[in-house]
Amino acid sequence: MTLNVDMIPLYVGGSDHVGEATPIHRENPARTSDRVGSVCAANPSQVGAAVEAAQAASRAWSDLGIDGRVRALAEAWTFGDDERAALSTILTMELGKVLADTRGELDYGIAYVDFAMTNAAATLANQVVNDAAGRFLFRSVPYGVVAAIIPWNAPLNISSTVVGPALVAGNTVVVKPSPLAPLAVTTYLRAIARHLPAGVLNVVNGDADVGEALVSDPRVGKIAFTGSTGVGRQILRSAAAGVTPSLLELGGNDAAVVLDDVELSDELVARLVFGSFLTAGQVCMAIKRLFVHESIFTDVVERYREVARRVLQIGDPMDPRVTIGPLVSKRQVEMVSKFVESAAAEGASVIELGTKVDDGFDLAGGYYLRPSLVLNATRDSQIVVEEQFGPTVPILPFSDVDDAVEAANNSDYGLCASVWTADEERAFEIGCRLEAGTVFVNTHNRSGMALQAPFGGMKLSGYGREYGTAGVLEFAQSQTISRVERSRAGADIEAGRRYAV
Ligand code: NAD
């Protein structure tokens, strides 16, 4: 694996290509005067060439069969400790996410690809039924070319959970990373693609126009998009022309509901804090609304501040002591600051959280924003209603469980939610009333993830599922070959005639 991130080429049809559009340069958000590296960017005709290469490779890849594909992928998707460390370092430098988290997202992504491979035969196997009703063959067949559009906030993980199962299911793939974090993911995918037949996995970099050209290509059989709800709507418009099926993993505004019987240990409060502040809050499934029972509200605020002071260590994301790095861009800092300022202007009080790791590191040289807890915001204020996607969280009281459920469900989004209580039965019961694709109990965010648990949104958080066997079936369509017994009541020719009149 080459770790030269100085002008990484496109990877199309089994070879490197120089981009014909203006290259993308990536600065280090922790030290904006430093350039980390660059990638070549594609023009629309290079996007077309990538789709063509993927289409040309499609039949042979599918014909390899499940075992053949899993064998090839197991060999290609092998990363030693040094390579993993190098990839996570690149991602930390281009994104500002702390080292332990970039390593964690990579390891978890690879673990899911292993899960998809291990379960491939059972998940995708043909079913033959030969009984009194007739003879049937139920098959799982690939879509052909999958277009994968990746966001910046967890590119090593998300590319794994999309590309891995798509390839396992017999599709070929063209990936477009985000221009805000293209270096590590392109390096990662090129290292895998090099061990696969030409055209099976292709990577084209670029901005929205490149993504648009990719998803509107009529040869694309399925779109897998992860990103904002606004762009998700544009993707659907592009998909409409070809009625192209789409997996949409979109934004979220997750609620955490802390019940009056919760046991407030330091460990539990730290989980609550990281539920919001992992990756400086730039996680789709971060706690973005924190609802706490009124009887324990003051106590929770106090404990939260105290624990956050110790566990939210702000500084250089390459420093292993640091848990909060910078945001990805100036635009992101401005956007999140506006949410906080507007809440303050409406009368909310903003409590700063965390501690700067005292090592002379200059936070002013990067895109840092002090983590904060916002008190006394109203339930209809912008910071409660919209996805803030940064290191801040409003904390609001509720009176009883019905009130909490109503407040949590009062959102256009439905990605994840969580219930915090000493009573697990109560948590599962309340969880079933929450409108979210996943409800965690006494945790939230990545620490609540399980490889076998399907993950995806309800409402404006999208549809389709990643993870679990559902995440593999997402990339396979079912086909039926059937011969129905003529003698079966209701299914014979006469019955057909009866239905026709
Ligand atoms: P974004 O929607 O701005 O961009 C995502 C990707 O789409 C990028 O690669 C971008 O270049 C591309 N793109 C932009 N316009 C396009 C178009 N018209 N056609 C095709 N591609 C286009 O999102 P972002 O800022 O990169 O990521 C943050 C958002 O992603 C947040 O809303 C977050 O909640 C969401 N997200 C969701 C999940 C999930 O699993 N539900 C996971 C991670 C991030």
Coordinates of C-alpha atoms and ligand atoms in Angstrom, one line a residue:
M1 CA 0.0 0.0 0.0
T2 CA 1.4 3.3 -1.0
L3 CA 1.1 6.1 1.6
N4 CA 2.0 8.9 -0.6
V5 CA -0.9 11.4 -0.4
D6 CA 0.6 13.9 -2.7
M7 CA -1.8 14.0 -5.7
I8 CA -3.5 10.6 -5.4
P9 CA -4.7 9.5 -8.8
L10 CA -8.2 8.3 -9.8
Y11 CA -8.5 4.5 -9.9
V12 CA -10.5 3.4 -12.9
G13 CA -10.6 0.0 -14.7
G14 CA -7.7 -1.4 -12.8
S15 CA -5.3 1.4 -13.2
D16 CA -4.3 4.9 -12.0
H17 CA -5.5 7.9 -13.9
V18 CA -4.6 11.6 -13.7
G19 CA -7.7 13.7 -13.2
E20 CA -8.8 16.2 -15.8
A21 CA -10.5 18.6 -13.4
T22 CA -8.8 20.9 -10.9
P23 CA -7.2 18.8 -8.1
I24 CA -8.5 18.9 -4.5
H25 CA -6.0 20.0 -1.8
R26 CA -6.7 19.2 1.8
E27 CA -5.5 21.3 4.7
N28 CA -5.1 20.1 8.2
P29 CA -8.1 21.5 10.2
A30 CA -6.0 21.3 13.4
R31 CA -3.3 23.5 11.8
T32 CA -4.8 25.2 8.8
S33 CA -1.4 26.4 7.5
D34 CA -0.4 22.8 6.8
R35 CA -1.4 21.0 3.7
V36 CA -1.9 17.3 4.2
G37 CA -2.1 16.1 0.6
S38 CA -4.1 16.2 -2.6
V39 CA -6.2 14.1 -4.9
C40 CA -6.8 14.3 -8.6
A41 CA -10.4 15.2 -9.5
A42 CA -12.4 13.7 -12.3
N43 CA -14.3 15.4 -15.1
P44 CA -17.7 14.1 -16.2
S45 CA -16.2 12.0 -19.0
Q46 CA -13.9 10.3 -16.5
V47 CA -16.9 9.5 -14.4
G48 CA -18.5 7.9 -17.4
A49 CA -15.3 5.8 -18.0
A50 CA -15.5 4.6 -14.4
V51 CA -19.1 3.5 -14.8
E52 CA -18.2 1.8 -18.1
A53 CA -15.3 -0.1 -16.5
A54 CA -17.6 -1.2 -13.7
Q55 CA -20.2 -2.3 -16.1
A56 CA -17.7 -4.2 -18.2
A57 CA -16.4 -6.1 -15.1
S58 CA -19.9 -6.8 -13.8
R59 CA -20.8 -10.1 -15.4
A60 CA -17.5 -11.9 -14.7
W61 CA -17.5 -10.7 -11.0
S62 CA -21.1 -11.9 -10.5
D63 CA -20.3 -15.2 -12.2
L64 CA -17.5 -15.9 -9.8
G65 CA -20.3 -16.9 -7.4
I66 CA -20.5 -16.2 -3.6
D67 CA -17.5 -18.4 -2.6
G68 CA -15.3 -17.0 -5.4
R69 CA -16.1 -13.4 -4.6
V70 CA -15.6 -13.9 -0.8
R71 CA -12.2 -15.6 -1.5
A72 CA -11.1 -12.7 -3.7
L73 CA -12.3 -10.1 -1.2
A74 CA -10.8 -11.8 1.8
E75 CA -7.4 -11.6 0.2
A76 CA -7.9 -8.0 -1.0
W77 CA -9.4 -6.7 2.3
T78 CA -6.4 -7.6 4.5
F79 CA -4.8 -4.8 6.5
G80 CA -2.0 -5.2 9.0
D81 CA -1.5 -3.1 12.0
D82 CA 1.0 -0.8 10.4
E83 CA -1.3 -0.1 7.4
R84 CA -4.3 0.5 9.7
A85 CA -2.2 2.9 11.8
A86 CA -1.1 4.7 8.6
L87 CA -4.6 5.1 7.3
S88 CA -6.0 6.3 10.5
T89 CA -3.2 8.9 10.8
I90 CA -4.0 10.2 7.3
L91 CA -7.7 10.5 8.3
T92 CA -6.9 12.3 11.5
M93 CA -4.7 14.8 9.7
E94 CA -7.2 15.6 7.0
L95 CA -10.4 15.5 9.1
G96 CA -9.3 16.5 12.7
K97 CA -11.0 13.4 14.2
V98 CA -8.8 12.1 17.1
L99 CA -6.5 9.1 16.4
A100 CA -8.4 6.5 18.5
D101 CA -11.6 7.3 16.7
T102 CA -10.2 7.2 13.2
R103 CA -8.6 3.8 14.1
G104 CA -11.9 2.7 15.6
E105 CA -13.9 3.6 12.6
L106 CA -11.5 1.7 10.3
D107 CA -11.4 -1.4 12.5
Y108 CA -15.2 -1.4 12.8
G109 CA -15.6 -1.0 9.0
I110 CA -13.2 -3.9 8.4
A111 CA -15.0 -6.0 11.0
Y112 CA -18.3 -5.5 9.2
V113 CA -16.8 -6.5 5.9
D114 CA -15.7 -9.7 7.6
F115 CA -19.2 -10.2 9.0
A116 CA -20.7 -9.7 5.5
M117 CA -18.3 -12.2 4.0
T118 CA -18.8 -14.8 6.8
N119 CA -22.6 -14.6 6.4
A120 CA -22.6 -14.3 2.6
A121 CA -23.5 -17.9 1.7
A122 CA -26.4 -18.1 4.2
T123 CA -27.7 -14.6 3.3
L124 CA -27.5 -14.8 -0.5
A125 CA -27.9 -18.5 -1.2
N126 CA -30.5 -19.5 -3.8
Q127 CA -33.6 -21.3 -2.4
V128 CA -35.1 -24.1 -4.4
V129 CA -38.6 -25.2 -3.5
N130 CA -40.2 -28.2 -5.2
D131 CA -43.6 -29.1 -3.6
A132 CA -47.3 -29.5 -4.3
A133 CA -47.5 -25.8 -5.2
G134 CA -45.0 -26.1 -8.0
R135 CA -41.3 -25.6 -8.6
F136 CA -39.6 -22.4 -7.6
L137 CA -36.2 -20.9 -7.6
F138 CA -35.7 -17.8 -5.4
R139 CA -32.5 -16.0 -6.2
S140 CA -30.6 -13.0 -4.9
V141 CA -29.1 -11.2 -7.9
P142 CA -26.9 -8.1 -8.0
Y143 CA -28.0 -4.7 -9.3
G144 CA -24.9 -4.3 -11.6
V145 CA -23.0 -1.1 -11.0
V146 CA -23.4 0.5 -7.5
A147 CA -22.7 4.3 -7.2
A148 CA -21.4 5.0 -3.7
I149 CA -21.4 8.6 -2.5
I150 CA -19.5 9.0 0.8
P151 CA -19.6 11.9 3.3
W152 CA -16.5 13.3 5.1
N153 CA -17.3 12.4 8.7
A154 CA -16.5 8.7 8.8
P155 CA -15.3 7.8 5.3
L156 CA -13.2 4.7 6.2
N157 CA -16.2 3.2 8.0
I158 CA -18.9 4.2 5.6
S159 CA -17.0 3.1 2.5
S160 CA -16.5 -0.3 4.2
T161 CA -20.1 -0.8 5.1
V162 CA -21.3 0.1 1.6
V163 CA -18.5 -1.2 -0.7
G164 CA -17.9 -4.5 1.2
P165 CA -21.5 -5.9 1.1
A166 CA -22.1 -4.4 -2.5
L167 CA -19.1 -6.4 -3.8
V168 CA -20.0 -9.5 -1.7
A169 CA -23.5 -9.5 -3.3
G170 CA -21.9 -9.5 -6.8
N171 CA -22.1 -5.8 -7.8
T172 CA -19.2 -3.7 -9.1
V173 CA -18.8 -0.3 -7.5
V174 CA -17.8 3.3 -8.4
V175 CA -17.0 5.4 -5.2
K176 CA -17.0 9.1 -4.9
P177 CA -15.5 10.4 -1.6
S178 CA -16.2 13.8 -0.1
P179 CA -13.8 16.6 -1.1
L180 CA -13.4 17.4 2.6
A181 CA -11.8 14.0 3.4
P182 CA -10.7 12.2 0.2
L183 CA -7.1 11.2 1.1
A184 CA -7.4 8.2 3.5
V185 CA -10.5 6.7 1.9
T186 CA -9.0 6.9 -1.6
T187 CA -5.8 5.3 -0.3
Y188 CA -7.8 2.6 1.4
L189 CA -10.0 1.7 -1.6
R190 CA -7.1 1.7 -4.1
A191 CA -5.2 -0.7 -1.9
I192 CA -8.2 -3.1 -2.0
A193 CA -9.1 -2.5 -5.7
R194 CA -5.6 -3.4 -6.8
H195 CA -6.1 -7.0 -5.7
L196 CA -9.5 -7.3 -7.5
P197 CA -10.2 -7.8 -11.2
A198 CA -10.0 -4.6 -13.2
G199 CA -13.1 -2.5 -13.0
V200 CA -14.6 -4.2 -10.0
L201 CA -13.8 -1.3 -7.7
N202 CA -13.2 2.2 -9.0
V203 CA -12.7 5.6 -7.2
V204 CA -13.3 9.0 -8.7
N205 CA -12.8 12.2 -6.7
G206 CA -14.6 15.5 -7.1
D207 CA -17.2 17.8 -5.9
A208 CA -21.0 17.7 -6.2
D209 CA -20.9 17.8 -10.0
V210 CA -18.9 14.5 -10.0
G211 CA -21.4 13.0 -7.7
E212 CA -24.3 14.2 -9.8
A213 CA -22.7 12.8 -13.0
L214 CA -22.2 9.5 -11.3
V215 CA -25.7 9.1 -9.8
S216 CA -27.4 10.2 -13.0
D217 CA -25.6 7.7 -15.2
P218 CA -28.2 5.4 -16.7
R219 CA -25.9 2.4 -16.4
V220 CA -25.9 2.7 -12.6
G221 CA -28.1 0.0 -11.1
K222 CA -28.2 1.2 -7.5
I223 CA -27.2 4.3 -5.6
A224 CA -25.8 4.1 -2.1
F225 CA -25.8 7.7 -0.7
T226 CA -24.7 8.7 2.8
G227 CA -24.9 12.4 3.6
S228 CA -27.2 15.3 4.3
T229 CA -31.0 15.1 3.8
G230 CA -30.9 18.1 1.5
V231 CA -28.4 16.4 -0.9
G232 CA -30.4 13.1 -0.4
R233 CA -33.4 14.9 -2.0
Q234 CA -31.2 15.9 -5.0
I235 CA -30.0 12.3 -5.3
L236 CA -33.7 11.1 -5.5
R237 CA -34.4 13.6 -8.3
S238 CA -31.4 12.3 -10.2
A239 CA -32.5 8.7 -9.5
A240 CA -36.0 9.4 -10.7
A241 CA -35.1 9.4 -14.4
G242 CA -33.8 5.8 -14.3
V243 CA -36.1 4.8 -11.4
T244 CA -32.8 3.8 -9.8
P245 CA -33.2 2.2 -6.4
S246 CA -31.4 4.1 -3.7
L247 CA -30.1 3.5 -0.2
L248 CA -30.3 6.8 1.6
E249 CA -28.5 7.2 5.0
L250 CA -29.2 10.8 5.8
G251 CA -29.1 13.4 8.6
G252 CA -30.3 12.9 12.2
N253 CA -31.4 14.9 15.2
D254 CA -31.2 12.1 17.8
A255 CA -32.9 12.5 21.2
A256 CA -31.7 10.9 24.4
V257 CA -34.3 10.4 27.1
V258 CA -32.9 10.3 30.7
L259 CA -35.5 8.8 33.1
D260 CA -35.8 9.7 36.8
D261 CA -34.5 6.2 37.9
V262 CA -31.2 6.5 36.0
E263 CA -28.1 5.5 38.0
L264 CA -25.7 8.5 37.5
S265 CA -22.3 6.8 37.8
D266 CA -19.3 8.7 36.3
E267 CA -19.0 6.0 33.7
L268 CA -22.7 6.4 32.6
V269 CA -22.4 10.2 32.5
A270 CA -19.2 9.9 30.4
R271 CA -21.2 7.7 27.9
L272 CA -23.9 10.4 27.8
V273 CA -21.2 13.0 27.1
F274 CA -19.5 11.1 24.4
G275 CA -22.9 10.3 22.9
S276 CA -23.0 13.9 21.9
F277 CA -19.3 14.9 21.6
L278 CA -17.6 12.0 19.8
T279 CA -15.8 13.5 16.7
A280 CA -16.6 16.9 18.1
G281 CA -20.3 16.2 17.5
Q282 CA -19.9 15.6 13.8
V283 CA -21.6 12.2 13.8
C284 CA -25.0 11.5 12.2
M285 CA -26.1 9.5 15.3
A286 CA -24.8 11.9 18.0
I287 CA -27.2 12.9 20.8
K288 CA -28.4 16.3 19.5
R289 CA -31.3 16.7 21.9
L290 CA -30.9 15.7 25.5
F291 CA -34.2 15.3 27.5
V292 CA -33.9 14.8 31.2
H293 CA -36.6 14.2 33.8
E294 CA -37.3 17.4 35.7
S295 CA -36.7 15.8 39.1
I296 CA -33.1 15.1 38.3
F297 CA -32.4 17.9 35.9
T298 CA -30.2 20.1 38.1
D299 CA -28.2 17.1 39.3
V300 CA -27.6 15.8 35.7
V301 CA -26.4 19.3 34.5
E302 CA -23.9 19.4 37.4
R303 CA -22.6 15.9 36.9
Y304 CA -22.5 16.4 33.2
R305 CA -20.3 19.5 33.5
E306 CA -18.0 17.8 36.0
V307 CA -17.5 14.7 34.0
A308 CA -17.2 16.6 30.7
R309 CA -14.4 18.8 32.3
R310 CA -12.4 15.6 32.8
V311 CA -13.2 13.6 29.7
L312 CA -13.5 16.2 27.0
Q313 CA -9.8 17.0 26.4
I314 CA -9.4 19.6 23.7
G315 CA -6.3 19.8 21.6
D316 CA -4.2 18.3 18.8
P317 CA -6.1 15.2 17.5
M318 CA -2.7 13.4 17.0
D319 CA -2.1 13.6 20.8
P320 CA -3.4 10.4 22.4
R321 CA -4.6 12.4 25.5
V322 CA -7.0 14.4 23.3
T323 CA -10.7 13.5 22.8
I324 CA -11.9 16.6 21.0
G325 CA -10.2 17.9 17.9
P326 CA -11.2 20.6 15.5
L327 CA -14.2 20.7 13.2
V328 CA -13.7 19.8 9.6
S329 CA -13.9 23.3 8.1
K330 CA -14.4 27.0 8.8
R331 CA -17.9 26.7 7.3
Q332 CA -18.8 24.1 9.9
V333 CA -17.4 26.3 12.7
E334 CA -19.5 29.2 11.5
M335 CA -22.6 27.1 11.0
V336 CA -22.5 25.5 14.5
S337 CA -21.6 28.9 16.1
K338 CA -24.7 30.5 14.6
F339 CA -26.9 27.8 16.2
V340 CA -25.4 28.5 19.6
E341 CA -25.5 32.3 19.2
S342 CA -29.1 32.2 18.1
A343 CA -30.1 30.1 21.1
A344 CA -28.3 32.6 23.4
A345 CA -30.0 35.5 21.7
E346 CA -33.3 33.9 22.5
G347 CA -32.4 33.7 26.2
A348 CA -30.7 30.3 26.5
S349 CA -27.6 30.0 28.6
V350 CA -24.5 28.4 27.2
I351 CA -22.2 26.4 29.4
E352 CA -18.7 25.8 28.1
L353 CA -17.5 22.2 28.5
G354 CA -14.2 20.4 28.5
T355 CA -10.6 21.3 29.2
K356 CA -7.8 22.4 26.9
V357 CA -4.9 19.9 27.0
D358 CA -2.2 22.2 28.2
D359 CA 0.8 21.6 25.9
G360 CA 1.3 24.9 24.2
F361 CA -0.8 23.8 21.2
D362 CA -2.4 26.8 19.5
L363 CA -6.2 26.2 19.1
A364 CA -6.5 29.5 17.2
G365 CA -4.5 27.9 14.4
G366 CA -7.3 25.4 13.6
Y367 CA -11.0 25.1 13.3
Y368 CA -11.7 24.7 17.0
L369 CA -15.0 25.3 18.7
R370 CA -15.4 25.0 22.5
P371 CA -17.9 22.2 23.3
S372 CA -21.1 23.5 25.0
L373 CA -24.3 22.6 26.8
V374 CA -27.2 24.8 26.0
L375 CA -29.7 25.4 28.9
N376 CA -33.2 26.9 28.7
A377 CA -33.6 26.6 24.9
T378 CA -37.2 26.3 23.9
R379 CA -38.4 23.1 22.2
D380 CA -39.1 24.9 19.0
S381 CA -35.7 26.8 18.8
Q382 CA -33.4 26.2 15.9
I383 CA -30.8 24.3 18.0
V384 CA -33.5 21.8 19.1
V385 CA -35.3 21.4 15.8
E386 CA -32.4 21.3 13.3
E387 CA -29.4 19.1 12.9
Q388 CA -26.5 21.2 14.4
F389 CA -23.7 18.7 13.6
G390 CA -21.1 20.1 15.9
P391 CA -19.9 20.2 19.6
T392 CA -23.0 21.5 21.3
V393 CA -26.2 20.0 22.7
P394 CA -29.3 21.5 24.2
I395 CA -30.5 19.9 27.5
L396 CA -34.3 20.2 28.2
P397 CA -36.5 19.0 31.0
F398 CA -39.6 16.8 30.6
S399 CA -42.4 16.0 33.1
D400 CA -43.4 12.4 32.4
V401 CA -42.7 9.6 30.0
D402 CA -45.5 10.6 27.6
D403 CA -44.1 14.1 27.5
A404 CA -40.6 12.7 26.8
V405 CA -41.8 10.4 24.0
E406 CA -43.8 13.2 22.4
A407 CA -40.8 15.6 22.6
A408 CA -38.4 13.0 21.2
N409 CA -40.7 12.1 18.3
N410 CA -41.4 15.7 17.5
S411 CA -38.7 15.8 14.8
D412 CA -38.6 15.4 11.1
Y413 CA -35.7 13.0 11.6
G414 CA -35.7 9.5 12.9
L415 CA -32.1 8.0 12.8
C416 CA -31.4 6.9 16.4
A417 CA -32.6 7.7 20.0
S418 CA -31.7 6.4 23.4
V419 CA -33.4 5.7 26.8
W420 CA -31.3 5.9 30.0
T421 CA -32.7 4.1 33.0
A422 CA -31.9 1.4 35.6
D423 CA -35.0 -0.5 34.4
E424 CA -34.2 -2.4 31.2
E425 CA -37.8 -3.5 30.6
R426 CA -39.0 0.0 30.9
A427 CA -36.3 1.1 28.4
F428 CA -37.4 -1.5 25.8
E429 CA -41.0 -0.6 26.2
I430 CA -40.3 3.1 25.7
G431 CA -37.9 2.3 22.9
C432 CA -40.8 0.7 21.0
R433 CA -42.6 4.1 21.1
L434 CA -39.8 6.1 19.7
E435 CA -39.7 6.9 16.0
A436 CA -36.1 6.0 15.2
G437 CA -34.3 3.3 13.2
T438 CA -32.3 2.3 16.3
V439 CA -33.0 3.0 20.0
F440 CA -30.0 2.4 22.3
V441 CA -30.3 1.6 26.0
N442 CA -28.0 3.4 28.4
T443 CA -25.6 4.3 25.6
H444 CA -25.7 6.2 22.3
N445 CA -23.6 6.7 19.2
R446 CA -20.9 4.2 18.1
S447 CA -20.6 2.5 21.5
G448 CA -24.1 1.2 21.0
M449 CA -23.4 -0.4 17.6
A450 CA -23.5 -4.1 16.9
L451 CA -22.4 -5.7 13.6
Q452 CA -25.5 -7.9 13.4
A453 CA -28.0 -5.0 14.1
P454 CA -29.5 -3.4 11.0
F455 CA -28.8 0.4 11.0
G456 CA -30.7 3.1 9.1
G457 CA -33.2 5.9 9.4
M458 CA -36.9 6.5 9.6
K459 CA -38.6 9.8 8.3
L460 CA -36.1 12.3 6.9
S461 CA -33.1 10.2 8.0
G462 CA -33.6 8.1 5.0
Y463 CA -34.4 4.5 4.2
G464 CA -32.6 1.2 3.5
R465 CA -30.3 -0.5 6.0
E466 CA -26.6 -1.0 6.6
Y467 CA -25.1 -3.6 8.9
G468 CA -26.4 -7.1 9.7
T469 CA -27.6 -9.4 7.0
A470 CA -30.0 -6.6 5.9
G471 CA -26.9 -4.6 4.9
V472 CA -25.9 -7.3 2.5
L473 CA -29.4 -7.9 1.1
E474 CA -29.6 -4.2 0.5
F475 CA -27.3 -4.8 -2.5
A476 CA -29.2 -7.8 -3.9
Q477 CA -32.6 -7.9 -5.6
S478 CA -34.8 -10.9 -5.5
Q479 CA -35.7 -12.9 -8.6
T480 CA -38.2 -15.7 -8.8
I481 CA -38.3 -18.4 -11.4
S482 CA -41.6 -20.4 -10.9
R483 CA -43.7 -23.2 -12.4
V484 CA -47.0 -23.4 -10.6
E485 CA -48.9 -26.7 -10.4
R486 CA -51.9 -26.3 -12.8
S487 CA -54.1 -28.3 -10.5
R488 CA -53.8 -25.8 -7.6
A489 CA -57.0 -24.2 -6.8
G490 CA -57.0 -20.5 -7.7
A491 CA -53.8 -20.7 -9.6
D492 CA -54.8 -22.5 -12.8
I493 CA -55.6 -21.3 -16.3
E494 CA -59.3 -21.2 -15.5
A495 CA -58.7 -19.0 -12.5
G496 CA -56.6 -16.7 -14.7
R497 CA -59.6 -16.5 -17.1
R498 CA -61.9 -15.7 -14.3
Y499 CA -59.7 -12.9 -13.1
A500 CA -59.6 -11.5 -16.6
V501 CA -63.3 -11.1 -17.0
Ligands
NAD1 P1 -23.3 16.2 2.0 O1 -24.7 15.8 1.8 O2 -23.0 17.7 1.9 O3 -22.3 15.4 1.0 C1 -22.2 14.0 1.0 C2 -21.6 13.6 -0.3 O4 -22.5 14.0 -1.4 C3 -20.3 14.3 -0.6 O5 -19.4 13.3 -1.2 C4 -20.7 15.4 -1.7 O6 -19.6 15.8 -2.5 C5 -21.7 14.6 -2.4 N1 -22.7 15.5 -3.1 C6 -23.1 16.8 -2.9 N2 -24.0 17.2 -3.8 C7 -24.3 16.1 -4.6 C8 -25.2 15.9 -5.7 N3 -26.0 16.9 -6.1 N4 -25.2 14.7 -6.3 C9 -24.4 13.7 -5.9 N5 -23.5 13.8 -4.8 C10 -23.4 15.0 -4.2 O7 -23.0 15.6 3.5 P2 -21.6 15.8 4.3 O8 -21.6 17.3 4.8 O9 -20.5 15.3 3.6 O10 -21.9 14.9 5.6 C11 -22.7 15.3 6.7 C12 -24.1 14.8 6.6 O11 -24.1 13.4 6.4 C13 -24.8 15.0 7.9 O12 -26.2 15.5 7.6 C14 -24.9 13.7 8.6 O13 -25.9 13.5 9.5 C15 -25.0 12.8 7.4 N6 -24.5 11.4 7.6 C16 -25.4 10.4 7.8 C17 -25.0 9.1 8.1 C18 -26.0 8.0 8.2 O14 -25.6 6.9 8.3 N7 -27.3 8.3 8.3 C19 -23.7 8.9 8.3 C20 -22.7 9.9 8.1 C21 -23.2 11.2 7.8

